[in-house]
Short mmCIF file of C-alpha atoms in Angstrom, two decimals:
data_model
loop_
_atom_site.label_atom_id
_atom_site.label_comp_id
_atom_site.label_asym_id
_atom_site.label_seq_id
_atom_site.Cartn_x
_atom_site.Cartn_y
_atom_site.Cartn_z
CA UNK A 23 0.00 0.00 0.00
CA UNK A 24 1.21 3.48 -0.85
CA UNK A 25 1.89 5.41 2.36
CA UNK A 26 1.21 8.91 1.01
CA UNK A 27 -0.92 8.97 -2.11
CA UNK A 28 -1.84 11.94 -4.27
CA UNK A 29 -4.33 12.24 -7.07
CA UNK A 30 -4.15 13.04 -9.87
CA UNK A 31 -0.57 12.34 -10.90
CA UNK A 32 -0.84 14.68 -13.87
CA UNK A 33 -3.13 17.66 -14.31
CA UNK A 34 -3.28 19.72 -17.49
CA UNK A 35 -5.71 22.62 -17.52
CA UNK A 36 -6.41 26.04 -18.97
CA UNK A 37 -5.69 29.37 -17.32
CA UNK A 38 -8.54 30.60 -15.17
CA UNK A 39 -9.84 27.15 -14.26
CA UNK A 40 -10.28 25.85 -10.72
CA UNK A 41 -8.73 22.51 -9.79
CA UNK A 42 -8.14 20.33 -6.75
CA UNK A 43 -5.42 17.90 -5.76
CA UNK A 44 -6.12 15.26 -3.13
CA UNK A 45 -3.75 13.66 -0.65
CA UNK A 46 -4.22 10.78 1.74
CA UNK A 47 -1.79 9.11 4.13
CA UNK A 48 -2.21 5.76 5.81
CA UNK A 49 0.75 6.10 8.17
CA UNK A 50 -1.30 7.37 11.10
CA UNK A 51 0.67 10.65 11.08
CA UNK A 52 -0.66 13.80 12.70
CA UNK A 53 0.88 16.36 10.40
CA UNK A 54 0.53 16.83 6.65
CA UNK A 55 2.11 19.30 4.24
CA UNK A 56 1.91 20.73 0.76
CA UNK A 57 5.08 21.66 -1.09
CA UNK A 58 5.61 23.27 -4.49
CA UNK A 59 8.62 22.33 -6.61
CA UNK A 60 9.27 24.71 -9.47
CA UNK A 61 11.13 24.17 -12.72
CA UNK A 62 14.44 24.85 -10.96
CA UNK A 63 13.67 21.97 -8.60
CA UNK A 64 13.42 24.23 -5.54
CA UNK A 65 11.12 22.58 -3.01
CA UNK A 66 9.18 25.14 -1.01
CA UNK A 67 6.66 24.58 1.77
CA UNK A 68 3.20 26.03 1.26
CA UNK A 69 1.03 24.75 4.10
CA UNK A 70 1.04 22.30 6.97
CA UNK A 71 -1.79 20.94 9.07
CA UNK A 72 -1.64 19.16 12.40
CA UNK A 73 -4.76 17.25 13.34
CA UNK A 74 -6.86 19.33 10.93
CA UNK A 75 -5.45 22.60 12.30
CA UNK A 76 -3.49 24.96 10.03
CA UNK A 77 0.04 25.33 11.43
CA UNK A 78 2.13 26.75 8.61
CA UNK A 79 0.77 29.10 5.99
CA UNK A 80 3.55 30.48 3.86
CA UNK A 81 3.12 33.48 1.65
CA UNK A 82 1.15 31.97 -1.17
CA UNK A 83 -1.66 33.60 -3.15
CA UNK A 84 -5.06 33.21 -1.50
CA UNK A 85 -6.16 31.42 -4.67
CA UNK A 86 -4.63 28.39 -2.95
CA UNK A 87 -6.80 26.95 -0.21
CA UNK A 88 -5.94 23.80 1.71
CA UNK A 89 -8.63 21.72 3.35
CA UNK A 90 -8.17 18.94 5.87
CA UNK A 91 -11.37 16.98 6.53
CA UNK A 92 -9.48 14.66 8.90
CA UNK A 93 -5.89 14.07 9.88
CA UNK A 94 -5.38 11.49 7.14
CA UNK A 95 -6.39 13.82 4.31
CA UNK A 96 -5.13 17.17 3.09
CA UNK A 97 -6.50 18.54 -0.16
CA UNK A 98 -5.37 21.57 -2.11
CA UNK A 99 -7.81 23.66 -4.10
CA UNK A 100 -6.53 26.24 -6.56
CA UNK A 101 -8.79 28.93 -8.00
CA UNK A 102 -8.24 30.93 -11.18
CA UNK A 103 -5.14 29.03 -12.25
CA UNK A 104 -2.27 31.03 -13.70
CA UNK A 105 0.67 30.05 -15.89
CA UNK A 106 3.04 30.49 -12.94
CA UNK A 107 1.19 27.82 -11.01
CA UNK A 108 2.71 25.18 -13.27
CA UNK A 109 4.91 23.04 -11.04
CA UNK A 110 5.03 19.72 -9.25
CA UNK A 111 3.05 19.73 -6.01
CA UNK A 112 4.09 17.27 -3.33
CA UNK A 113 2.12 16.17 -0.32
CA UNK A 114 4.00 14.89 2.72
CA UNK A 115 3.26 13.68 6.23
CA UNK A 116 5.12 13.26 9.51
CA UNK A 117 4.43 11.95 12.97
CA UNK A 118 4.84 14.69 15.52
CA UNK A 119 4.49 18.43 15.74
CA UNK A 120 7.89 19.25 17.25
CA UNK A 121 11.13 17.63 18.22
CA UNK A 122 13.82 15.58 16.57
CA UNK A 123 13.01 12.64 14.40
CA UNK A 124 10.09 14.16 12.53
CA UNK A 125 10.86 12.57 9.21
CA UNK A 126 8.61 13.65 6.39
CA UNK A 127 7.40 11.11 3.86
CA UNK A 128 6.47 12.37 0.43
CA UNK A 129 3.80 11.41 -2.04
CA UNK A 130 4.64 10.80 -5.70
CA UNK A 131 3.74 14.36 -6.68
CA UNK A 132 1.18 15.97 -8.95
CA UNK A 133 2.55 17.60 -12.08
CA UNK A 134 0.33 20.59 -12.85
CA UNK A 135 0.58 22.21 -16.26
CA UNK A 136 -1.40 25.38 -16.87
CA UNK A 137 -1.81 26.25 -20.56
CA UNK B 17 19.91 34.90 1.82
CA UNK B 18 18.27 31.50 1.43
CA UNK B 19 17.70 29.62 4.65
CA UNK B 20 19.44 26.51 3.37
CA UNK B 21 22.21 26.84 0.82
CA UNK B 22 23.74 24.15 -1.35
CA UNK B 23 26.04 24.16 -4.34
CA UNK B 24 23.76 23.42 -7.26
CA UNK B 25 26.43 21.45 -9.06
CA UNK B 26 26.47 19.48 -11.15
CA UNK B 27 28.95 17.42 -9.22
CA UNK B 28 30.54 14.66 -11.23
CA UNK B 29 32.59 11.83 -9.71
CA UNK B 30 33.87 8.56 -11.16
CA UNK B 31 32.41 5.27 -10.02
CA UNK B 32 34.00 4.09 -6.78
CA UNK B 33 35.02 7.57 -5.66
CA UNK B 34 33.76 9.54 -2.67
CA UNK B 35 31.11 12.16 -3.38
CA UNK B 36 31.02 15.07 -0.95
CA UNK B 37 27.90 17.22 -0.70
CA UNK B 38 27.75 20.34 1.43
CA UNK B 39 25.04 22.48 2.95
CA UNK B 40 24.81 25.52 5.23
CA UNK B 41 21.80 26.85 7.07
CA UNK B 42 21.01 30.24 8.52
CA UNK B 43 18.50 29.57 11.33
CA UNK B 44 20.37 28.61 14.51
CA UNK B 45 17.06 27.38 15.93
CA UNK B 46 17.07 24.47 13.50
CA UNK B 47 17.56 21.23 15.37
CA UNK B 48 17.10 18.41 12.89
CA UNK B 49 18.72 17.97 9.52
CA UNK B 50 17.99 15.65 6.65
CA UNK B 51 19.37 14.56 3.33
CA UNK B 52 16.87 13.52 0.70
CA UNK B 53 17.63 11.96 -2.67
CA UNK B 54 15.43 12.80 -5.63
CA UNK B 55 15.63 10.98 -8.94
CA UNK B 56 14.38 12.85 -11.97
CA UNK B 57 10.58 12.84 -12.08
CA UNK B 58 10.31 11.16 -8.70
CA UNK B 59 9.56 12.27 -5.15
CA UNK B 60 12.21 13.00 -2.51
CA UNK B 61 13.20 10.00 -0.41
CA UNK B 62 15.04 10.18 2.89
CA UNK B 63 18.70 9.12 2.88
CA UNK B 64 19.95 10.32 6.25
CA UNK B 65 18.81 12.26 9.28
CA UNK B 66 21.14 13.83 11.86
CA UNK B 67 20.32 15.68 15.06
CA UNK B 68 23.55 16.10 17.02
CA UNK B 69 27.04 17.32 16.23
CA UNK B 70 29.43 14.81 14.75
CA UNK B 71 29.19 12.01 12.24
CA UNK B 72 26.44 9.52 11.57
CA UNK B 73 27.14 6.56 9.32
CA UNK B 74 24.67 4.33 7.50
CA UNK B 75 26.18 1.96 4.98
CA UNK B 76 27.97 3.95 2.29
CA UNK B 77 26.52 7.23 3.57
CA UNK B 78 27.95 9.46 6.30
CA UNK B 79 26.26 12.65 7.45
CA UNK B 80 28.21 15.27 9.35
CA UNK B 81 26.77 18.10 11.42
CA UNK B 82 28.52 21.11 12.91
CA UNK B 83 25.98 23.38 14.60
CA UNK B 84 28.57 25.99 15.54
CA UNK B 85 29.43 26.45 11.86
CA UNK B 86 25.82 25.80 10.76
CA UNK B 87 27.12 23.22 8.34
CA UNK B 88 25.85 19.83 7.23
CA UNK B 89 27.49 17.46 4.80
CA UNK B 90 26.87 14.10 3.19
CA UNK B 91 29.62 11.76 2.06
CA UNK B 92 28.84 8.91 -0.29
CA UNK B 93 31.58 6.29 -0.38
CA UNK B 94 32.13 3.91 -3.29
CA UNK B 95 29.79 5.97 -5.44
CA UNK B 96 27.68 4.02 -7.89
CA UNK B 97 25.95 5.16 -11.10
CA UNK B 98 22.66 4.50 -9.29
CA UNK B 99 23.59 7.28 -6.85
CA UNK B 100 23.20 9.80 -9.69
CA UNK B 101 20.37 12.06 -8.53
CA UNK B 102 19.67 15.42 -6.95
CA UNK B 103 20.44 15.54 -3.24
CA UNK B 104 18.36 17.89 -1.12
CA UNK B 105 19.55 19.19 2.23
CA UNK B 106 16.80 20.16 4.67
CA UNK B 107 16.69 21.85 8.07
CA UNK B 108 13.74 21.46 10.42
CA UNK B 109 12.60 24.55 12.27
CA UNK B 110 9.84 24.91 14.84
CA UNK B 111 6.34 23.64 14.05
CA UNK B 112 7.84 21.01 11.77
CA UNK B 113 8.63 23.76 9.28
CA UNK B 114 11.13 22.09 6.93
CA UNK B 115 13.31 24.27 4.73
CA UNK B 116 15.01 22.73 1.75
CA UNK B 117 18.09 23.76 -0.17
CA UNK B 118 17.92 24.01 -3.95
CA UNK B 119 19.63 20.64 -4.29
CA UNK B 120 22.95 19.41 -5.67
CA UNK B 121 22.87 17.33 -8.83
CA UNK B 122 25.29 14.41 -8.61
CA UNK B 123 26.45 12.36 -11.58
CA UNK B 124 28.48 9.21 -11.02
CA UNK B 125 30.26 8.17 -14.21
CA UNK B 126 30.93 4.46 -14.86
#
């Protein structure tokens, strides 16, 4: 079984559309994350949730809205897609909120292409 | 200044050699450090984690941490072509806020 699974794997859409990416983890972790990796391969955190509570909210456009219905799921909804949103989006999860040993496990990524 | 800095490379070493990857971080509050390997088109996978000053060895990999110098390194001994990938250094801040470097691309030539 895949520990952190994201859907879809590929997403091609037109500018101005609204799209969602889903993430689920079966590791029993409390914390989940969304990262964006741009064309230069720089991996940057966007959001993190701990037990459905928003913990980290980096400076991203408010067109991006995360939603966590329960601690095993963290979805990302993007409104009014722009060309610059094209990137690979990774979901990740980890066990604890603070302290050493909080290894993050990544999903396979969703490659978003905005045309 | 980026919070985690790495040489982008590419770093090229012959098969069997030692590959040395370096990383510096700016936030002295960071306590945990990680090296992830990312093959092209794939997700990052954890190679090593290190939390205290000194060396930590795992097979062909050795991570080194020097908190006073805010420096982390990864040595790969007996490099293999299958080690060719991008290596991401990461520093964990409070609230599980992980900051990644831009990655170093390593090529191991047969």
